PDB file of C-alpha atoms and ligand atoms in Angstrom:
ATOM      1  CA  MET A   7      10.893  12.077 -16.135  1.00  0.00           C
ATOM      2  CA  ASN A   8       8.511  14.705 -15.150  1.00  0.00           C
ATOM      3  CA  ASP A   9       7.677  15.235 -18.943  1.00  0.00           C
ATOM      4  CA  VAL A  10       6.475  11.859 -19.799  1.00  0.00           C
ATOM      5  CA  ASP A  11       2.659  10.860 -19.616  1.00  0.00           C
ATOM      6  CA  PHE A  12       1.139   9.233 -16.611  1.00  0.00           C
ATOM      7  CA  PRO A  13       1.493   5.420 -18.070  1.00  0.00           C
ATOM      8  CA  ALA A  14       4.945   5.926 -18.996  1.00  0.00           C
ATOM      9  CA  TRP A  15       5.835   7.390 -15.631  1.00  0.00           C
ATOM     10  CA  MET A  16       4.065   4.771 -13.731  1.00  0.00           C
ATOM     11  CA  GLY A  17       5.891   1.968 -15.871  1.00  0.00           C
ATOM     12  CA  GLN A  18       9.146   3.511 -14.941  1.00  0.00           C
ATOM     13  CA  MET A  19       8.464   3.878 -11.462  1.00  0.00           C
ATOM     14  CA  GLN A  20       7.045   0.468 -11.035  1.00  0.00           C
ATOM     15  CA  ARG A  21      10.297  -1.192 -12.650  1.00  0.00           C
ATOM     16  CA  ARG A  22      12.379   1.208 -10.617  1.00  0.00           C
ATOM     17  CA  THR A  23      10.735  -0.193  -7.325  1.00  0.00           C
ATOM     18  CA  GLU A  24      10.834  -3.737  -8.230  1.00  0.00           C
ATOM     19  CA  ALA A  25      14.753  -3.153  -9.154  1.00  0.00           C
ATOM     20  CA  ALA A  26      15.216  -1.652  -5.565  1.00  0.00           C
ATOM     21  CA  LEU A  27      13.301  -4.503  -3.747  1.00  0.00           C
ATOM     22  CA  ALA A  28      15.421  -7.214  -5.650  1.00  0.00           C
ATOM     23  CA  ARG A  29      18.504  -5.337  -4.205  1.00  0.00           C
ATOM     24  CA  HIS A  30      17.337  -5.089  -0.820  1.00  0.00           C
ATOM     25  CA  LEU A  31      15.900  -8.504  -0.548  1.00  0.00           C
ATOM     26  CA  PRO A  32      18.453 -11.213   0.595  1.00  0.00           C
ATOM     27  CA  ARG A  33      19.332 -13.663  -2.399  1.00  0.00           C
ATOM     28  CA  ALA A  34      17.650 -16.626  -2.467  1.00  0.00           C
ATOM     29  CA  ASP A  35      21.036 -18.754  -2.598  1.00  0.00           C
ATOM     30  CA  VAL A  36      21.962 -17.376   0.973  1.00  0.00           C
ATOM     31  CA  LEU A  37      21.201 -19.485   4.029  1.00  0.00           C
ATOM     32  CA  PRO A  38      18.434 -20.035   5.027  1.00  0.00           C
ATOM     33  CA  GLU A  39      17.378 -20.434   1.331  1.00  0.00           C
ATOM     34  CA  GLN A  40      14.030 -21.347   1.432  1.00  0.00           C
ATOM     35  CA  LEU A  41      13.092 -18.392   3.744  1.00  0.00           C
ATOM     36  CA  HIS A  42      14.886 -16.062   1.473  1.00  0.00           C
ATOM     37  CA  GLU A  43      13.322 -17.557  -1.572  1.00  0.00           C
ATOM     38  CA  ALA A  44       9.851 -17.371   0.225  1.00  0.00           C
ATOM     39  CA  MET A  45      10.329 -13.631   0.932  1.00  0.00           C
ATOM     40  CA  ARG A  46      11.459 -12.949  -2.905  1.00  0.00           C
ATOM     41  CA  TYR A  47       8.304 -14.896  -4.068  1.00  0.00           C
ATOM     42  CA  ALA A  48       5.956 -12.740  -1.998  1.00  0.00           C
ATOM     43  CA  THR A  49       7.526  -9.326  -2.686  1.00  0.00           C
ATOM     44  CA  LEU A  50       8.799  -9.556  -6.513  1.00  0.00           C
ATOM     45  CA  GLY A  51       7.026 -10.028  -9.876  1.00  0.00           C
ATOM     46  CA  GLY A  52       3.769  -8.584  -9.101  1.00  0.00           C
ATOM     47  CA  GLY A  53       1.484  -6.021  -7.584  1.00  0.00           C
ATOM     48  CA  LYS A  54       0.420  -2.660  -8.687  1.00  0.00           C
ATOM     49  CA  ARG A  55       3.169  -1.003  -6.393  1.00  0.00           C
ATOM     50  CA  VAL A  56       0.421   1.766  -5.440  1.00  0.00           C
ATOM     51  CA  ARG A  57       1.996   2.731  -2.317  1.00  0.00           C
ATOM     52  CA  ALA A  58       5.551   2.977  -3.883  1.00  0.00           C
ATOM     53  CA  LEU A  59       3.972   4.919  -6.664  1.00  0.00           C
ATOM     54  CA  LEU A  60       2.418   7.339  -3.946  1.00  0.00           C
ATOM     55  CA  ALA A  61       5.629   7.751  -2.306  1.00  0.00           C
ATOM     56  CA  HIS A  62       7.546   8.870  -5.206  1.00  0.00           C
ATOM     57  CA  ALA A  63       4.691  11.196  -6.358  1.00  0.00           C
ATOM     58  CA  ALA A  64       4.721  12.834  -2.904  1.00  0.00           C
ATOM     59  CA  GLY A  65       8.464  12.826  -2.794  1.00  0.00           C
ATOM     60  CA  ALA A  66       8.365  14.918  -6.114  1.00  0.00           C
ATOM     61  CA  VAL A  67       6.061  17.698  -4.242  1.00  0.00           C
ATOM     62  CA  THR A  68       8.914  18.079  -1.838  1.00  0.00           C
ATOM     63  CA  ASP A  69      11.685  17.771  -4.454  1.00  0.00           C
ATOM     64  CA  ALA A  70      13.015  14.728  -2.773  1.00  0.00           C
ATOM     65  CA  ALA A  71      15.903  12.684  -4.339  1.00  0.00           C
ATOM     66  CA  PRO A  72      14.454   9.706  -5.843  1.00  0.00           C
ATOM     67  CA  ASP A  73      17.076   7.332  -4.404  1.00  0.00           C
ATOM     68  CA  ARG A  74      15.825   8.327  -0.948  1.00  0.00           C
ATOM     69  CA  VAL A  75      12.516   7.719  -1.907  1.00  0.00           C
ATOM     70  CA  ASP A  76      13.257   4.293  -3.148  1.00  0.00           C
ATOM     71  CA  VAL A  77      14.361   3.406   0.217  1.00  0.00           C
ATOM     72  CA  VAL A  78      10.925   4.502   1.994  1.00  0.00           C
ATOM     73  CA  ALA A  79       9.015   3.045  -1.093  1.00  0.00           C
ATOM     74  CA  SER A  80      10.769  -0.353  -0.581  1.00  0.00           C
ATOM     75  CA  ALA A  81       9.874  -0.461   3.190  1.00  0.00           C
ATOM     76  CA  VAL A  82       6.407   0.328   2.687  1.00  0.00           C
ATOM     77  CA  GLU A  83       6.216  -2.548   0.030  1.00  0.00           C
ATOM     78  CA  LEU A  84       7.838  -4.735   2.085  1.00  0.00           C
ATOM     79  CA  ILE A  85       5.295  -4.384   5.013  1.00  0.00           C
ATOM     80  CA  HIS A  86       2.599  -4.541   2.222  1.00  0.00           C
ATOM     81  CA  ALA A  87       3.869  -7.990   1.098  1.00  0.00           C
ATOM     82  CA  TYR A  88       4.142  -9.116   4.663  1.00  0.00           C
ATOM     83  CA  SER A  89       0.567  -8.078   5.524  1.00  0.00           C
ATOM     84  CA  LEU A  90      -0.648  -9.956   2.316  1.00  0.00           C
ATOM     85  CA  VAL A  91       1.396 -13.123   3.198  1.00  0.00           C
ATOM     86  CA  HIS A  92      -0.251 -13.208   6.776  1.00  0.00           C
ATOM     87  CA  ASP A  93      -3.591 -12.297   5.591  1.00  0.00           C
ATOM     88  CA  ASP A  94      -3.925 -15.203   2.995  1.00  0.00           C
ATOM     89  CA  MET A  95      -2.885 -17.665   5.789  1.00  0.00           C
ATOM     90  CA  PRO A  96      -5.713 -20.340   6.996  1.00  0.00           C
ATOM     91  CA  CYS A  97      -5.826 -18.413  10.237  1.00  0.00           C
ATOM     92  CA  MET A  98      -7.000 -15.251   8.517  1.00  0.00           C
ATOM     93  CA  ASP A  99      -8.571 -15.216   5.035  1.00  0.00           C
ATOM     94  CA  ASN A 100      -7.345 -18.510   4.282  1.00  0.00           C
ATOM     95  CA  ASP A 101      -6.799 -17.682   0.467  1.00  0.00           C
ATOM     96  CA  VAL A 102      -4.992 -19.817  -2.259  1.00  0.00           C
ATOM     97  CA  LEU A 103      -4.270 -16.917  -5.018  1.00  0.00           C
ATOM     98  CA  ARG A 104      -2.478 -13.882  -4.672  1.00  0.00           C
ATOM     99  CA  ARG A 105      -1.111 -11.679  -7.615  1.00  0.00           C
ATOM    100  CA  GLY A 106      -2.064 -14.351 -10.114  1.00  0.00           C
ATOM    101  CA  LYS A 107       0.060 -17.199  -8.376  1.00  0.00           C
ATOM    102  CA  PRO A 108      -0.340 -19.597  -5.392  1.00  0.00           C
ATOM    103  CA  THR A 109      -0.254 -17.724  -1.985  1.00  0.00           C
ATOM    104  CA  ALA A 110       3.192 -18.146  -0.147  1.00  0.00           C
ATOM    105  CA  HIS A 111       1.771 -20.758   2.397  1.00  0.00           C
ATOM    106  CA  VAL A 112       0.426 -22.825  -0.614  1.00  0.00           C
ATOM    107  CA  ARG A 113       3.975 -22.730  -2.025  1.00  0.00           C
ATOM    108  CA  PHE A 114       6.149 -22.824   0.738  1.00  0.00           C
ATOM    109  CA  GLY A 115       3.903 -24.231   3.736  1.00  0.00           C
ATOM    110  CA  GLU A 116       2.500 -22.330   6.659  1.00  0.00           C
ATOM    111  CA  ALA A 117       5.683 -22.162   8.849  1.00  0.00           C
ATOM    112  CA  THR A 118       7.779 -20.723   6.012  1.00  0.00           C
ATOM    113  CA  ALA A 119       5.216 -18.393   5.123  1.00  0.00           C
ATOM    114  CA  LEU A 120       4.813 -16.962   8.655  1.00  0.00           C
ATOM    115  CA  LEU A 121       8.505 -16.357   9.192  1.00  0.00           C
ATOM    116  CA  ALA A 122       8.706 -14.984   5.566  1.00  0.00           C
ATOM    117  CA  GLY A 123       6.129 -12.381   6.844  1.00  0.00           C
ATOM    118  CA  ASP A 124       7.871 -11.606  10.162  1.00  0.00           C
ATOM    119  CA  ALA A 125      11.169 -11.120   8.423  1.00  0.00           C
ATOM    120  CA  LEU A 126       9.811  -8.811   5.535  1.00  0.00           C
ATOM    121  CA  GLN A 127       8.526  -6.654   8.377  1.00  0.00           C
ATOM    122  CA  THR A 128      11.934  -6.318  10.183  1.00  0.00           C
ATOM    123  CA  LEU A 129      13.584  -5.869   6.887  1.00  0.00           C
ATOM    124  CA  ALA A 130      11.466  -2.717   6.105  1.00  0.00           C
ATOM    125  CA  PHE A 131      12.879  -1.490   9.265  1.00  0.00           C
ATOM    126  CA  GLN A 132      16.196  -2.437   8.717  1.00  0.00           C
ATOM    127  CA  LEU A 133      16.183  -0.494   5.551  1.00  0.00           C
ATOM    128  CA  LEU A 134      15.030   3.037   7.200  1.00  0.00           C
ATOM    129  CA  ALA A 135      17.488   2.558   9.968  1.00  0.00           C
ATOM    130  CA  GLU A 136      20.392   1.761   7.756  1.00  0.00           C
ATOM    131  CA  ASN A 137      19.858   4.055   4.712  1.00  0.00           C
ATOM    132  CA  ARG A 138      19.994   7.926   4.915  1.00  0.00           C
ATOM    133  CA  VAL A 139      16.263   9.226   4.173  1.00  0.00           C
ATOM    134  CA  SER A 140      16.318  12.600   5.685  1.00  0.00           C
ATOM    135  CA  GLU A 141      19.194  15.173   6.343  1.00  0.00           C
ATOM    136  CA  ASN A 142      18.258  15.475   9.930  1.00  0.00           C
ATOM    137  CA  PRO A 143      18.583  12.304  12.294  1.00  0.00           C
ATOM    138  CA  HIS A 144      15.731  13.342  14.526  1.00  0.00           C
ATOM    139  CA  ASP A 145      13.507  13.566  11.323  1.00  0.00           C
ATOM    140  CA  GLN A 146      14.663  10.064  10.536  1.00  0.00           C
ATOM    141  CA  LEU A 147      13.813   8.649  13.763  1.00  0.00           C
ATOM    142  CA  ALA A 148      10.388  10.151  13.212  1.00  0.00           C
ATOM    143  CA  MET A 149       9.942   8.575   9.909  1.00  0.00           C
ATOM    144  CA  ILE A 150      10.801   5.075  11.478  1.00  0.00           C
ATOM    145  CA  ALA A 151       8.119   5.671  14.222  1.00  0.00           C
ATOM    146  CA  LEU A 152       5.745   6.717  11.667  1.00  0.00           C
ATOM    147  CA  LEU A 153       6.035   3.446   9.813  1.00  0.00           C
ATOM    148  CA  ALA A 154       5.746   1.544  12.924  1.00  0.00           C
ATOM    149  CA  SER A 155       2.751   3.187  14.194  1.00  0.00           C
ATOM    150  CA  ALA A 156       0.830   2.980  10.612  1.00  0.00           C
ATOM    151  CA  SER A 157       1.647  -1.007  10.717  1.00  0.00           C
ATOM    152  CA  GLY A 158       1.154  -1.698  14.240  1.00  0.00           C
ATOM    153  CA  SER A 159      -1.904  -2.294  16.451  1.00  0.00           C
ATOM    154  CA  ARG A 160      -2.755   1.546  15.958  1.00  0.00           C
ATOM    155  CA  GLY A 161      -2.663   0.992  12.159  1.00  0.00           C
ATOM    156  CA  MET A 162      -2.927  -1.831   9.739  1.00  0.00           C
ATOM    157  CA  ALA A 163      -2.650  -4.680  12.380  1.00  0.00           C
ATOM    158  CA  GLY A 164      -5.188  -3.275  14.339  1.00  0.00           C
ATOM    159  CA  GLY A 165      -7.559  -2.600  11.448  1.00  0.00           C
ATOM    160  CA  GLN A 166      -7.058  -6.525  10.576  1.00  0.00           C
ATOM    161  CA  ALA A 167      -8.104  -7.423  14.116  1.00  0.00           C
ATOM    162  CA  ILE A 168     -11.236  -5.246  13.823  1.00  0.00           C
ATOM    163  CA  ASP A 169     -11.699  -6.851  10.407  1.00  0.00           C
ATOM    164  CA  LEU A 170     -11.472 -10.151  11.642  1.00  0.00           C
ATOM    165  CA  ALA A 171     -13.858  -9.461  14.737  1.00  0.00           C
ATOM    166  CA  SER A 172     -16.479  -7.802  12.308  1.00  0.00           C
ATOM    167  CA  VAL A 173     -17.103 -11.103  10.162  1.00  0.00           C
ATOM    168  CA  GLY A 174     -20.752 -11.984  10.191  1.00  0.00           C
ATOM    169  CA  CYS A 175     -21.564  -8.544  12.054  1.00  0.00           C
ATOM    170  CA  GLN A 176     -23.825  -5.757  10.985  1.00  0.00           C
ATOM    171  CA  ILE A 177     -21.906  -2.695  11.355  1.00  0.00           C
ATOM    172  CA  ALA A 178     -22.666   0.960  10.807  1.00  0.00           C
ATOM    173  CA  LEU A 179     -20.982   2.742   7.801  1.00  0.00           C
ATOM    174  CA  GLU A 180     -18.717   4.676  10.506  1.00  0.00           C
ATOM    175  CA  ALA A 181     -17.331   1.647  12.094  1.00  0.00           C
ATOM    176  CA  LEU A 182     -16.443   0.253   8.445  1.00  0.00           C
ATOM    177  CA  GLU A 183     -14.597   3.420   7.592  1.00  0.00           C
ATOM    178  CA  LEU A 184     -12.957   3.295  11.127  1.00  0.00           C
ATOM    179  CA  MET A 185     -11.719  -0.137  10.255  1.00  0.00           C
ATOM    180  CA  HIS A 186     -10.589   0.519   6.731  1.00  0.00           C
ATOM    181  CA  ILE A 187      -8.773   3.801   7.932  1.00  0.00           C
ATOM    182  CA  HIS A 188      -6.640   1.616   9.965  1.00  0.00           C
ATOM    183  CA  LYS A 189      -6.443  -1.753   7.832  1.00  0.00           C
ATOM    184  CA  THR A 190      -5.955  -0.406   4.467  1.00  0.00           C
ATOM    185  CA  GLY A 191      -5.506   3.415   4.880  1.00  0.00           C
ATOM    186  CA  ALA A 192      -2.698   3.882   7.321  1.00  0.00           C
ATOM    187  CA  LEU A 193       0.187   2.310   5.135  1.00  0.00           C
ATOM    188  CA  ILE A 194      -1.001   4.166   2.166  1.00  0.00           C
ATOM    189  CA  ARG A 195      -1.082   7.525   4.197  1.00  0.00           C
ATOM    190  CA  ALA A 196       2.226   6.452   5.644  1.00  0.00           C
ATOM    191  CA  ALA A 197       3.690   5.848   2.268  1.00  0.00           C
ATOM    192  CA  ILE A 198       2.699   9.612   1.002  1.00  0.00           C
ATOM    193  CA  VAL A 199       3.833  11.139   4.228  1.00  0.00           C
ATOM    194  CA  LEU A 200       7.414   9.182   4.060  1.00  0.00           C
ATOM    195  CA  GLY A 201       7.703  10.061   0.505  1.00  0.00           C
ATOM    196  CA  ALA A 202       7.221  13.856   1.007  1.00  0.00           C
ATOM    197  CA  ARG A 203       9.659  13.910   3.966  1.00  0.00           C
ATOM    198  CA  CYS A 204      12.770  12.536   2.091  1.00  0.00           C
ATOM    199  CA  GLY A 205      12.452  15.966   0.555  1.00  0.00           C
ATOM    200  CA  GLY A 206      14.513  18.985   1.719  1.00  0.00           C
ATOM    201  CA  ARG A 207      11.469  21.532   0.781  1.00  0.00           C
ATOM    202  CA  VAL A 208       9.159  20.255   3.692  1.00  0.00           C
ATOM    203  CA  GLU A 209       6.751  22.526   5.122  1.00  0.00           C
ATOM    204  CA  GLN A 210       4.093  21.653   7.646  1.00  0.00           C
ATOM    205  CA  ASP A 211       1.091  22.783   5.562  1.00  0.00           C
ATOM    206  CA  MET A 212       2.401  20.672   2.751  1.00  0.00           C
ATOM    207  CA  LEU A 213       2.429  17.679   4.996  1.00  0.00           C
ATOM    208  CA  THR A 214      -0.951  18.253   6.263  1.00  0.00           C
ATOM    209  CA  ARG A 215      -2.206  18.620   3.041  1.00  0.00           C
ATOM    210  CA  LEU A 216      -0.625  15.543   1.775  1.00  0.00           C
ATOM    211  CA  ASP A 217      -1.579  13.650   4.856  1.00  0.00           C
ATOM    212  CA  HIS A 218      -5.183  14.618   4.358  1.00  0.00           C
ATOM    213  CA  PHE A 219      -5.026  13.330   0.498  1.00  0.00           C
ATOM    214  CA  GLY A 220      -3.494  10.275   2.003  1.00  0.00           C
ATOM    215  CA  LYS A 221      -6.426   9.534   4.361  1.00  0.00           C
ATOM    216  CA  LEU A 222      -9.072  10.160   1.716  1.00  0.00           C
ATOM    217  CA  VAL A 223      -7.320   8.237  -0.885  1.00  0.00           C
ATOM    218  CA  GLY A 224      -6.935   5.408   1.482  1.00  0.00           C
ATOM    219  CA  LEU A 225     -10.582   5.331   1.580  1.00  0.00           C
ATOM    220  CA  LEU A 226     -10.877   5.549  -1.851  1.00  0.00           C
ATOM    221  CA  PHE A 227      -8.819   2.452  -2.297  1.00  0.00           C
ATOM    222  CA  GLN A 228     -10.851   0.409  -0.194  1.00  0.00           C
ATOM    223  CA  VAL A 229     -14.217   1.290  -1.708  1.00  0.00           C
ATOM    224  CA  VAL A 230     -12.800   0.278  -5.086  1.00  0.00           C
ATOM    225  CA  ASP A 231     -11.397  -2.693  -3.737  1.00  0.00           C
ATOM    226  CA  ASP A 232     -14.922  -3.664  -2.288  1.00  0.00           C
ATOM    227  CA  ILE A 233     -16.528  -2.843  -5.673  1.00  0.00           C
ATOM    228  CA  LEU A 234     -13.873  -5.012  -7.749  1.00  0.00           C
ATOM    229  CA  ASP A 235     -14.329  -7.849  -5.333  1.00  0.00           C
ATOM    230  CA  LEU A 236     -17.787  -7.809  -6.354  1.00  0.00           C
ATOM    231  CA  GLN A 237     -17.656  -6.995  -9.936  1.00  0.00           C
ATOM    232  CA  SER A 238     -14.587  -8.352 -11.386  1.00  0.00           C
ATOM    233  CA  ASP A 239     -13.242 -12.065 -11.678  1.00  0.00           C
ATOM    234  CA  THR A 240     -10.587 -13.899 -10.171  1.00  0.00           C
ATOM    235  CA  ALA A 241      -8.278 -14.139 -13.549  1.00  0.00           C
ATOM    236  CA  THR A 242      -8.394 -10.197 -13.586  1.00  0.00           C
ATOM    237  CA  LEU A 243      -7.968  -9.528 -10.017  1.00  0.00           C
ATOM    238  CA  GLY A 244      -5.195 -12.173  -9.509  1.00  0.00           C
ATOM    239  CA  LYS A 245      -6.988 -13.143  -6.331  1.00  0.00           C
ATOM    240  CA  THR A 246     -10.243 -14.883  -5.392  1.00  0.00           C
ATOM    241  CA  ALA A 247     -13.014 -12.634  -6.265  1.00  0.00           C
ATOM    242  CA  GLY A 248     -16.191 -12.468  -4.475  1.00  0.00           C
ATOM    243  CA  LYS A 249     -14.474 -13.377  -1.054  1.00  0.00           C
ATOM    244  CA  ASP A 250     -15.897 -10.851   1.017  1.00  0.00           C
ATOM    245  CA  ALA A 251     -19.462 -11.684   0.436  1.00  0.00           C
ATOM    246  CA  ASN A 252     -18.914 -15.240   0.695  1.00  0.00           C
ATOM    247  CA  ALA A 253     -17.207 -14.666   3.806  1.00  0.00           C
ATOM    248  CA  ASP A 254     -19.795 -12.776   5.106  1.00  0.00           C
ATOM    249  CA  LYS A 255     -17.668  -9.589   5.749  1.00  0.00           C
ATOM    250  CA  PRO A 256     -19.402  -6.089   5.892  1.00  0.00           C
ATOM    251  CA  THR A 257     -18.138  -3.886   2.924  1.00  0.00           C
ATOM    252  CA  TYR A 258     -19.025  -0.550   1.244  1.00  0.00           C
ATOM    253  CA  VAL A 259     -21.167  -2.608  -1.358  1.00  0.00           C
ATOM    254  CA  SER A 260     -22.889  -4.576   1.365  1.00  0.00           C
ATOM    255  CA  LEU A 261     -23.692  -1.405   3.197  1.00  0.00           C
ATOM    256  CA  LEU A 262     -24.626   1.006   0.477  1.00  0.00           C
ATOM    257  CA  GLY A 263     -25.447  -0.934  -2.680  1.00  0.00           C
ATOM    258  CA  LEU A 264     -23.145  -0.910  -5.822  1.00  0.00           C
ATOM    259  CA  SER A 265     -24.210   2.476  -7.162  1.00  0.00           C
ATOM    260  CA  GLY A 266     -23.918   3.896  -3.389  1.00  0.00           C
ATOM    261  CA  ALA A 267     -20.406   2.545  -3.370  1.00  0.00           C
ATOM    262  CA  ARG A 268     -19.758   3.978  -6.801  1.00  0.00           C
ATOM    263  CA  GLN A 269     -21.186   7.325  -5.928  1.00  0.00           C
ATOM    264  CA  LEU A 270     -18.955   7.351  -2.680  1.00  0.00           C
ATOM    265  CA  ALA A 271     -15.771   6.646  -4.762  1.00  0.00           C
ATOM    266  CA  ALA A 272     -16.776   9.506  -6.943  1.00  0.00           C
ATOM    267  CA  ASP A 273     -17.033  11.907  -3.815  1.00  0.00           C
ATOM    268  CA  LEU A 274     -13.900  10.578  -2.464  1.00  0.00           C
ATOM    269  CA  LEU A 275     -11.847  11.304  -5.621  1.00  0.00           C
ATOM    270  CA  GLU A 276     -13.099  14.877  -5.737  1.00  0.00           C
ATOM    271  CA  GLN A 277     -12.545  15.427  -2.059  1.00  0.00           C
ATOM    272  CA  ALA A 278      -8.932  13.879  -2.131  1.00  0.00           C
ATOM    273  CA  ARG A 279      -7.864  16.183  -5.106  1.00  0.00           C
ATOM    274  CA  SER A 280      -8.823  19.506  -3.235  1.00  0.00           C
ATOM    275  CA  PRO A 281      -6.051  19.666  -0.904  1.00  0.00           C
ATOM    276  CA  LEU A 282      -3.509  19.034  -3.750  1.00  0.00           C
ATOM    277  CA  ILE A 283      -4.640  21.999  -5.485  1.00  0.00           C
ATOM    278  CA  PRO A 284      -2.406  24.558  -3.768  1.00  0.00           C
ATOM    279  CA  LEU A 285       0.477  22.535  -4.298  1.00  0.00           C
ATOM    280  CA  GLY A 286       0.513  23.016  -7.944  1.00  0.00           C
ATOM    281  CA  ARG A 287       1.884  20.920 -10.760  1.00  0.00           C
ATOM    282  CA  GLN A 288       4.404  19.250  -8.639  1.00  0.00           C
ATOM    283  CA  ALA A 289       1.230  17.135  -6.933  1.00  0.00           C
ATOM    284  CA  ARG A 290      -0.151  16.150 -10.352  1.00  0.00           C
ATOM    285  CA  ARG A 291       1.349  12.562 -10.070  1.00  0.00           C
ATOM    286  CA  LEU A 292      -0.415  12.292  -6.932  1.00  0.00           C
ATOM    287  CA  ASP A 293      -3.745  13.532  -8.725  1.00  0.00           C
ATOM    288  CA  GLU A 294      -3.215  11.146 -11.660  1.00  0.00           C
ATOM    289  CA  LEU A 295      -2.671   8.377  -9.194  1.00  0.00           C
ATOM    290  CA  ALA A 296      -6.041   9.123  -7.269  1.00  0.00           C
ATOM    291  CA  SER A 297      -7.789   8.800 -10.797  1.00  0.00           C
ATOM    292  CA  PHE A 298      -5.874   5.937 -11.578  1.00  0.00           C
ATOM    293  CA  ILE A 299      -7.048   4.010  -8.219  1.00  0.00           C
ATOM    294  CA  VAL A 300     -10.670   4.572  -9.231  1.00  0.00           C
ATOM    295  CA  ALA A 301     -10.053   3.262 -12.839  1.00  0.00           C
ATOM    296  CA  ARG A 302      -7.951   0.100 -12.039  1.00  0.00           C
ATOM    297  CA  LYS A 303      -9.468  -2.921 -13.078  1.00  0.00           C
ATOM    298  CA  TYR A 304      -7.410  -5.114 -10.399  1.00  0.00           C
TER     299      TYR A 304
HETATM  300  C1  GRG B 405      -1.857  -9.464   8.482  1.00  0.00           C
HETATM  301  C2  GRG B 405      -1.336  -7.429   9.924  1.00  0.00           C
HETATM  302  C3  GRG B 405      -2.067  -8.065   8.682  1.00  0.00           C
HETATM  303  C4  GRG B 405      -2.817  -6.924   7.887  1.00  0.00           C
HETATM  304  C5  GRG B 405      -3.173  -7.487   6.833  1.00  0.00           C
HETATM  305  C6  GRG B 405      -3.657  -5.401   4.162  1.00  0.00           C
HETATM  306  C7  GRG B 405      -4.273  -6.302   4.804  1.00  0.00           C
HETATM  307  C8  GRG B 405      -4.367  -6.294   6.323  1.00  0.00           C
HETATM  308  C9  GRG B 405      -4.983  -7.331   4.111  1.00  0.00           C
HETATM  309  C10 GRG B 405      -5.172  -7.366   2.923  1.00  0.00           C
HETATM  310  C11 GRG B 405      -6.412  -7.777   2.416  1.00  0.00           C
HETATM  311  C12 GRG B 405      -7.106  -7.094   1.442  1.00  0.00           C
HETATM  312  C13 GRG B 405      -7.304  -7.681   0.213  1.00  0.00           C
HETATM  313  C14 GRG B 405      -7.387  -5.751   1.770  1.00  0.00           C
HETATM  314  C15 GRG B 405      -8.119  -4.785   0.782  1.00  0.00           C
HETATM  315  C16 GRG B 405      -7.009  -3.862   0.376  1.00  0.00           C
HETATM  316  C17 GRG B 405      -5.713  -4.055  -0.305  1.00  0.00           C
HETATM  317  C18 GRG B 405      -4.582  -3.874   0.897  1.00  0.00           C
HETATM  318  C19 GRG B 405      -5.615  -5.042  -1.298  1.00  0.00           C
HETATM  319  C20 GRG B 405      -4.360  -5.552  -1.892  1.00  0.00           C
HETATM  320  O1  GRG B 405      -3.452  -4.354  -2.208  1.00  0.00           O
HETATM  321  P1  GRG B 405      -3.303  -4.014  -3.611  1.00  0.00           P
HETATM  322  O2  GRG B 405      -4.129  -4.135  -4.545  1.00  0.00           O
HETATM  323  O3  GRG B 405      -2.237  -5.191  -3.967  1.00  0.00           O
HETATM  324  O4  GRG B 405      -2.534  -2.605  -3.675  1.00  0.00           O
HETATM  325  P2  GRG B 405      -1.054  -5.525  -4.901  1.00  0.00           P
HETATM  326  O5  GRG B 405      -0.821  -6.967  -5.329  1.00  0.00           O
HETATM  327  O6  GRG B 405      -1.330  -4.778  -6.462  1.00  0.00           O
HETATM  328  O7  GRG B 405       0.028  -4.973  -4.456  1.00  0.00           O
END
């Protein structure tokens, strides 16, 4: 698998992630059927799986067994799917389209969507508690704690709270960065560190480098997301384009202009690559993923 080119590797890993998620999610014919159907609807059959790809690419740096990485990659994708379900609800971003199909609350109603998000989140932690992802039980507990803090009030949920509070406000670039380090960046960073920690060959210097890469790539992801929100269209994105400007949300484009945001993305890409250099060829999928994040069209 290491010999194939990047698009082939990405396709293989996306299919692998889809299969792992399909296995881990409750079957739709098991009670309560509608809740399980909503969980599967929100998680399967869409999404780039960037976080799972990053986990596998980081696992390659520490010679992690792909079966173990599947577990952390699935857990992170379940948290991501839950965040999208809740983010799309009328009490938050109030959107009707996600991954090219009606959002979960449009399809199943608000109460079921809320519960599906809740259940996706708890399933993520159940996976990490029930499946061995590290030789050392203390390390495994630390990995569970890492995912919890990346998802909670000091991570993604906290970033979302800052985001909701910043609508219609003028904020400085540093405040925007702080918001995105939490809202989008924390889970991306966790995916990378968790993937690496599945491996047997984990050195602190390696983890520090990967974490630094994750922080920069998380920001990069958001800068590109802001550019796409303005530049792309709803059909390509699979979600409503132009949402941020319409909602009067501060973005990298609103603060820096389009060319400033593009320049920032180029700078962040260059900075993100640098901590990978001493990790050599085993880090090449991470490097390729950083480029993919910049070049992506949706
Ligand atoms: C509700 C607790 C809670 C948090 C929501 C992540 C998030 C916080 C909201 C999503 C809103 C949003 C559009 C954020 C911009 C960055 C982002 C996470 C985009 C969607 O991620 P992709 O592009 O989606 O990886 P796919 O569909 O490819 O998985």
